[in-house]
Short mmCIF file of C-alpha atoms in Angstrom, two decimals:
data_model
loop_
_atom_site.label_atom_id
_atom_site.label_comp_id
_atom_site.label_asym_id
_atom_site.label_seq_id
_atom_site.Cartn_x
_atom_site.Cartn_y
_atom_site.Cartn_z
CA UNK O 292 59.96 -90.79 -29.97
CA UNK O 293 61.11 -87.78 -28.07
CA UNK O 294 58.41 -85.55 -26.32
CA UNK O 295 60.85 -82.52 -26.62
CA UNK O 296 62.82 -82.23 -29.30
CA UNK O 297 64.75 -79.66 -31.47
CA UNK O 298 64.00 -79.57 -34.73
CA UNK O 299 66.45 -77.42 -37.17
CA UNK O 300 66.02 -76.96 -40.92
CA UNK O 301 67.53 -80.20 -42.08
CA UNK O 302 64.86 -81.86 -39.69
CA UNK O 303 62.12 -80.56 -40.67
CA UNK O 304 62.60 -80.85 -44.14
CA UNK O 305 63.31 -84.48 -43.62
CA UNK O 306 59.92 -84.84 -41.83
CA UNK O 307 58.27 -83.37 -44.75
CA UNK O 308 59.52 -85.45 -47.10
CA UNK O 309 59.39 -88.80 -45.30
CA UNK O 310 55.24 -87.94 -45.53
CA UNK O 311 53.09 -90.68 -46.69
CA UNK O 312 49.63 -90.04 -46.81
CA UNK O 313 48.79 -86.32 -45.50
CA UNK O 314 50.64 -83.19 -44.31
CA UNK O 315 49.34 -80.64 -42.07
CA UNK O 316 51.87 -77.21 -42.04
CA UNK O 317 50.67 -74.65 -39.96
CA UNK O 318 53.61 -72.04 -39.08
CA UNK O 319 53.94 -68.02 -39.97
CA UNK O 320 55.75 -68.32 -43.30
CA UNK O 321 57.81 -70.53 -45.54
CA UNK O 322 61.67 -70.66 -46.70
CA UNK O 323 62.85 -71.72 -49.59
CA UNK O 324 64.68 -75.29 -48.36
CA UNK O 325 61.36 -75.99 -46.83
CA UNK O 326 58.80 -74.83 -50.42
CA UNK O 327 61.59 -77.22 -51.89
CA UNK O 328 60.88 -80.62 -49.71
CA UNK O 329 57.12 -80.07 -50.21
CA UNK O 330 57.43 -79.59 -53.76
CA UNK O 331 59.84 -82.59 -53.77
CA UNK O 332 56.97 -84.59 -51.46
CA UNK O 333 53.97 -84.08 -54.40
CA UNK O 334 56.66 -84.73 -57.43
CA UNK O 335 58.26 -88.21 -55.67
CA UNK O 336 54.99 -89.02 -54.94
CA UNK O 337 53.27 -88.66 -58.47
CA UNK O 338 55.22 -91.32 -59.29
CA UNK O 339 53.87 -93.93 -57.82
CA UNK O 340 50.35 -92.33 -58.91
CA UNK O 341 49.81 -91.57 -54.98
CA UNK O 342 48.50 -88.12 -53.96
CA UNK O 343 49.47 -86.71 -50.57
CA UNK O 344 47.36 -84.90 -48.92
CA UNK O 345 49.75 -81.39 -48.63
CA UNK O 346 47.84 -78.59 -46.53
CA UNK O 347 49.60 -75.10 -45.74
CA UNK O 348 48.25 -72.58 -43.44
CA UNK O 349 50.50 -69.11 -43.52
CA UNK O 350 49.97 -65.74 -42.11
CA UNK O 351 51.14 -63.97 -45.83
CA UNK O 352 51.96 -60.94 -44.74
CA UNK O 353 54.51 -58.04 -45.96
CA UNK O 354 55.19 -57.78 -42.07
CA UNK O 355 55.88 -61.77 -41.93
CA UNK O 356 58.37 -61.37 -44.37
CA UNK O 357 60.08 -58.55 -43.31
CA UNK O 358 60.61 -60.09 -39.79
CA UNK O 359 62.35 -62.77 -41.65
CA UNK O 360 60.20 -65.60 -41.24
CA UNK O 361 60.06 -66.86 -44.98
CA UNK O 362 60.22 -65.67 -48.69
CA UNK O 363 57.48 -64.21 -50.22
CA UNK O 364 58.96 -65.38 -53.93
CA UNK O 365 59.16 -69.41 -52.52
CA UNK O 366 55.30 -68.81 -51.16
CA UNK O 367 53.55 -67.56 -54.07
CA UNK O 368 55.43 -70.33 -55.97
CA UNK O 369 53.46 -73.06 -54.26
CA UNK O 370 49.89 -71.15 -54.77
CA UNK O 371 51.36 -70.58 -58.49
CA UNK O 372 52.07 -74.92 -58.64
CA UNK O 373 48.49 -75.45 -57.39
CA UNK O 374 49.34 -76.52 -53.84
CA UNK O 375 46.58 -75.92 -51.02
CA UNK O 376 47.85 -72.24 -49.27
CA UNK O 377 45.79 -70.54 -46.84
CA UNK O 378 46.26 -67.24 -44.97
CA UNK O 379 45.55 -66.99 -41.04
CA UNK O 380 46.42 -63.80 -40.00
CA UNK O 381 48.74 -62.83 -37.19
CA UNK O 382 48.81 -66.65 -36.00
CA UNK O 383 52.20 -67.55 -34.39
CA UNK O 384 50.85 -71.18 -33.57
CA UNK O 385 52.87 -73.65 -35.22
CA UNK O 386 53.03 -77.11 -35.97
CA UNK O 387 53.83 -79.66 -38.19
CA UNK O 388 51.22 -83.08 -38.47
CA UNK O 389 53.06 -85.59 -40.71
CA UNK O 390 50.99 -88.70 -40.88
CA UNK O 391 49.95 -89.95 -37.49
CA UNK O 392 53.31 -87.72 -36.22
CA UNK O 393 52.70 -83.93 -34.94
CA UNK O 394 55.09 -81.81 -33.13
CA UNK O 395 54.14 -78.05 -31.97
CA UNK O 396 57.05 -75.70 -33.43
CA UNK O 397 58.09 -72.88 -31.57
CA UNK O 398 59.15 -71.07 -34.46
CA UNK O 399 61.93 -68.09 -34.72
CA UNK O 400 62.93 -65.64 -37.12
CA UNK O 401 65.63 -66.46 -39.00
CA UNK O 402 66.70 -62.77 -38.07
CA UNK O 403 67.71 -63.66 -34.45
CA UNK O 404 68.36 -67.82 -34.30
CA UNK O 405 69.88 -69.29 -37.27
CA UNK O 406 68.12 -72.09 -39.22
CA UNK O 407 70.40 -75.04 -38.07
CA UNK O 408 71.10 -74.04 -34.64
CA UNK O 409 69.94 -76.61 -32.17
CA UNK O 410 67.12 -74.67 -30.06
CA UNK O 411 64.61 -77.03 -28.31
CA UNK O 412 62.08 -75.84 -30.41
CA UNK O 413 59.21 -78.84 -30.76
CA UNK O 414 56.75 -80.87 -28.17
CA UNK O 415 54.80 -83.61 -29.57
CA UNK O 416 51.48 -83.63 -30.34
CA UNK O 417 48.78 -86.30 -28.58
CA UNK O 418 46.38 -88.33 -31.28
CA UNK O 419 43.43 -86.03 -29.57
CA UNK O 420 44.89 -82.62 -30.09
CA UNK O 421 46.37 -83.52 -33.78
CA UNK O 422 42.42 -83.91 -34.20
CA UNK O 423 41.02 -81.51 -33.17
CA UNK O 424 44.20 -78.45 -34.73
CA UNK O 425 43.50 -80.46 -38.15
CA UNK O 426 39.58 -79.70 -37.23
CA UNK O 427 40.25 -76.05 -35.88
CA UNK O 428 43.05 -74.83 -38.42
CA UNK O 429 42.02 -76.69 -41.88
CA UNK O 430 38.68 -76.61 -43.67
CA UNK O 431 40.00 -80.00 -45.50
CA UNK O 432 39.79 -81.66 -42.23
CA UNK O 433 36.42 -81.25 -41.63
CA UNK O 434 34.87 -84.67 -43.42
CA UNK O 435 32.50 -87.47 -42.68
CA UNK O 436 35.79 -88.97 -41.77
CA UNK O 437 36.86 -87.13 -38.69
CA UNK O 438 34.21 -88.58 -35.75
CA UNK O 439 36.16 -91.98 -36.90
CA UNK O 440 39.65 -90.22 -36.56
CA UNK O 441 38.60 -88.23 -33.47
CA UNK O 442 37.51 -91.76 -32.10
CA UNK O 443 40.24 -93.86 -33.00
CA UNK O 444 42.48 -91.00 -31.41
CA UNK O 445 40.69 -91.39 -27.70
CA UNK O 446 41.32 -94.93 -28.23
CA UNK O 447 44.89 -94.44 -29.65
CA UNK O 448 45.67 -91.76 -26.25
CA UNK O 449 43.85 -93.82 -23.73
CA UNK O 450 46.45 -96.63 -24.71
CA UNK O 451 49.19 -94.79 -24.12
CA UNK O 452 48.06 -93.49 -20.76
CA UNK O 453 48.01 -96.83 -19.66
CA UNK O 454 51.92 -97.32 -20.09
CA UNK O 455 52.93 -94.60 -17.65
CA UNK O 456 56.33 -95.31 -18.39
CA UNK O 457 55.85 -93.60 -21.58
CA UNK O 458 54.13 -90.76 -19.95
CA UNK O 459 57.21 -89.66 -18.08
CA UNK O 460 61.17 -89.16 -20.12
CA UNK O 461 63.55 -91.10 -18.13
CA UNK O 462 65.74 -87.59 -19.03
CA UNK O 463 65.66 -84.52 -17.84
CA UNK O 464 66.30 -81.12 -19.36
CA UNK O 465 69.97 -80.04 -19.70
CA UNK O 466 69.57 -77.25 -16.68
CA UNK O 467 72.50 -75.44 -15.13
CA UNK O 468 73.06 -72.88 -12.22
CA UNK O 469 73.47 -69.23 -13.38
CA UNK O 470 77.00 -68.39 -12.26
CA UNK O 471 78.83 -64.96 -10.77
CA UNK O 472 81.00 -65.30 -14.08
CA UNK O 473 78.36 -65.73 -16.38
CA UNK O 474 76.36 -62.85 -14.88
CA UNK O 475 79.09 -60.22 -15.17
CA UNK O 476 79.95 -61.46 -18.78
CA UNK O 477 76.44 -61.13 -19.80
CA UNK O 478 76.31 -57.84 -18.35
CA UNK O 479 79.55 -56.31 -19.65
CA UNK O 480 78.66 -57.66 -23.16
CA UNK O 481 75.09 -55.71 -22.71
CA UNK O 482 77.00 -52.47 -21.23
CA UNK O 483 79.79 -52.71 -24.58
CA UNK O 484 77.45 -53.21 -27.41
CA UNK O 485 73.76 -52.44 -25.71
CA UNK O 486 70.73 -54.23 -26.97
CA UNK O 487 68.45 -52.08 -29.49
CA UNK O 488 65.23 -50.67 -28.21
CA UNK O 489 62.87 -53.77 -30.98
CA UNK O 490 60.50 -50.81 -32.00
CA UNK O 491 63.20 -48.71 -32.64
CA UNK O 492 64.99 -52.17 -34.68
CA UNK O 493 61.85 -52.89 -36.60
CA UNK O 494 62.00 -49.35 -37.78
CA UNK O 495 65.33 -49.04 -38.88
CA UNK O 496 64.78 -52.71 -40.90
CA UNK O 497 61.99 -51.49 -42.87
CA UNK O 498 63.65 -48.00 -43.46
CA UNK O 499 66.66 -50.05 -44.81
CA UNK O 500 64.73 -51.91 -47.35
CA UNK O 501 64.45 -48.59 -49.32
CA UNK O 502 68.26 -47.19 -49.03
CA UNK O 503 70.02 -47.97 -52.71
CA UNK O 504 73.91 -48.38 -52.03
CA UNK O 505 76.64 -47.04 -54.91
CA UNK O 506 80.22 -48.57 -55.14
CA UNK O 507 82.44 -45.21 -55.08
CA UNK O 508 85.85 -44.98 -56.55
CA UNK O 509 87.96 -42.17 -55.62
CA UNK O 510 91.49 -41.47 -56.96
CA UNK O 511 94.01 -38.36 -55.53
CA UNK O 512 95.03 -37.23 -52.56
CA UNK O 513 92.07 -34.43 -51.52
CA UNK O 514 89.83 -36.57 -50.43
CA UNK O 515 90.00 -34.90 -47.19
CA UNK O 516 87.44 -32.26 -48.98
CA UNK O 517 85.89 -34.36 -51.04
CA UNK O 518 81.42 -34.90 -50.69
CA UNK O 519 79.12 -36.55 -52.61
CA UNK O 520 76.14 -35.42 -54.34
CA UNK O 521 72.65 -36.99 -53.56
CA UNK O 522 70.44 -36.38 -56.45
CA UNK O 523 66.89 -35.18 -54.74
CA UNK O 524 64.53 -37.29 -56.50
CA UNK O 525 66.16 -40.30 -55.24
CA UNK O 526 65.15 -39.15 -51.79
CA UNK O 527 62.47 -41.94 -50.19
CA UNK O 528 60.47 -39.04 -49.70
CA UNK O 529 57.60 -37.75 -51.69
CA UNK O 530 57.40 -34.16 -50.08
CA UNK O 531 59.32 -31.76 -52.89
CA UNK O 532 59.96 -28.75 -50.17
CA UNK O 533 61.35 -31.95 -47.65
CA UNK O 534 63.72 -32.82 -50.42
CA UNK O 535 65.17 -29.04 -50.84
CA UNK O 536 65.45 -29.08 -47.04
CA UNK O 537 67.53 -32.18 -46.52
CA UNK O 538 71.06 -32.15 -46.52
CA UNK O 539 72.45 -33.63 -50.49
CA UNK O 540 76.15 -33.84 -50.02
CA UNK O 541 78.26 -36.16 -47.51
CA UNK O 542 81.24 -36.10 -47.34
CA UNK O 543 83.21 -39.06 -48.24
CA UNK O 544 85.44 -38.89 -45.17
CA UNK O 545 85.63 -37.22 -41.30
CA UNK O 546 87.53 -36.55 -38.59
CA UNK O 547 90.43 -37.81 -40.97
CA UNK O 548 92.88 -35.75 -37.99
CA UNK O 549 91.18 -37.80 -35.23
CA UNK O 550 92.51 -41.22 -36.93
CA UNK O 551 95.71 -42.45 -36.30
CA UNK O 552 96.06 -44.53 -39.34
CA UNK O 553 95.78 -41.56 -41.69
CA UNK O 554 98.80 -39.72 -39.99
CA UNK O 555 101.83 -41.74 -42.66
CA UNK O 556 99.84 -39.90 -44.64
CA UNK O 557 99.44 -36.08 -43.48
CA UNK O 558 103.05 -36.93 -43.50
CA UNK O 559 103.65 -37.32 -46.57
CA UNK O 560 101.85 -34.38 -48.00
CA UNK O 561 103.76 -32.53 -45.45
CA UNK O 562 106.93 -33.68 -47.49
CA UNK O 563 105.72 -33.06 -50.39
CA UNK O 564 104.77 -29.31 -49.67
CA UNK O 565 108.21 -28.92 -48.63
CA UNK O 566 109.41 -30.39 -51.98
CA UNK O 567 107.37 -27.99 -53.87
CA UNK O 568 108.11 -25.02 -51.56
CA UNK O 569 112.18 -25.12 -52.28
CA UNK O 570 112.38 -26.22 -55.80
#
């Protein structure tokens, strides 16, 4: 088994599901591909009258979700189908313990890394430390079973220290030299499209959650002039004298004279005042 590994969506989902006896899911929030392999765990497994053991610890938080770590909908869906869901506030240590298999999960937001991108993302977990997170993280874990578990895990670790060969990966992590090339493409890709200031990001992305969009259909040829009106009370805004103060008409189109592409058309209305003039 790999010490470092990456672990994408499809993985991960397939660890969940090939659970046998107990799950242990501690991670900031939940997707929907993963809420549907856990739900699909507990329904395979009713029928062969087994119960897994299926323990979630979130941090369920508005926040959470609007940094794009999970769904709020597929979350209160598992509390709503009975599942065991707890909240840990602003924790960002992840892991997955399926079994007697744990790997910590270095977790991103689906915002900046996409789900099945290859990232290594995951380090296993030792016997002793799947112990004692299981003892730290969930209440469940705490049971006249665990000196037993904690025990058989020293035992279970202290074997595996004896095989130094498994203590070391014969490979070696994929490194490479920074080149002259690399630098100055990196650097002109910053200077063309610069990187946005993430307090000023975060802003904008909540602000954004409250626009309303409108499909607009125009028809004629003076659109050059042509605004829209904002009706004031759908202004996010609460303030009445803000409303009256902010601006309620855009205009549909600018600098239509700066833009090449519009001049076939200045063209044509040229024509056509011509036309008009001498009939």
């Amino acid at each position: 088994m790999d010490y470092f590994k990456a672990i994408t969506k499809t993985g991960l989902n397939k660890l969940v599901e090939a659970t046998k006896d107990s799950l242990y899911l501690c991670m900031p929030s939940i997707h929907k591909e993963l809420a549907d392999a856990i739900t699909n765990l507990s329904y395979s497994n009713s029928f062969e009258d087994k119960e897994v053991g299926i323990h979630i610890l979130l941090d369920f938080d508005a926040q959470t979700f609007r940094q794009g770590y999970g769904d709020c909908s597929e979350v209160t869906e598992l509390i709503k189908g009975g599942f065991d869901v707890k909240s840990l506030q602003d924790n960002r240590i992840s892991f997955i313990i399926s079994d007697d298999i744990g790997y910590y999960l270095f977790i991103e937001s689906r915002s900046l890394i996409p789900a099945e991108k290859e990232t290594i993302n995951a380090v296993k977990i030792d016997p002793v430390s799947m112990v004692r997170l299981k003892h730290f993280y969930f209440e469940k874990a705490k049971n006249e079973e665990f000196e037993d578990e904690l025990t058989n895990a020293i035992i279970e670790e202290s074997d595996l220290l004896k095989d130094r060969a498994n203590l070391v990966s014969p490979q070696s992590a994929l490194i490479k030299e920074i080149s002259d090339k690399q630098v100055s493409d990196v650097k002109k890709d910053i200077e063309d499209t610069p990187p946005i200031h993430p307090d000023f990001k975060r802003t904008i992305e909540y602000y954004t959650n409250k626009f309303q969009y409108a499909e607009l259909r125009f028809e004629g040829q003076n659109f050059k002039h042509f605004s829209i009106s904002i009706p004031s009370k759908v202004l996010p805004y609460r303030n009445i004298e803000l409303r009256k103060k902010l601006l309620t008409k855009l205009k549909l189109f600018q600098n239509i004279g700066d833009n090449e592409k519009f001049v076939p058309f200045e063209e044509i209305i040229t024509k056509k005042k011509a036309i008009v003039k001498n009939s």
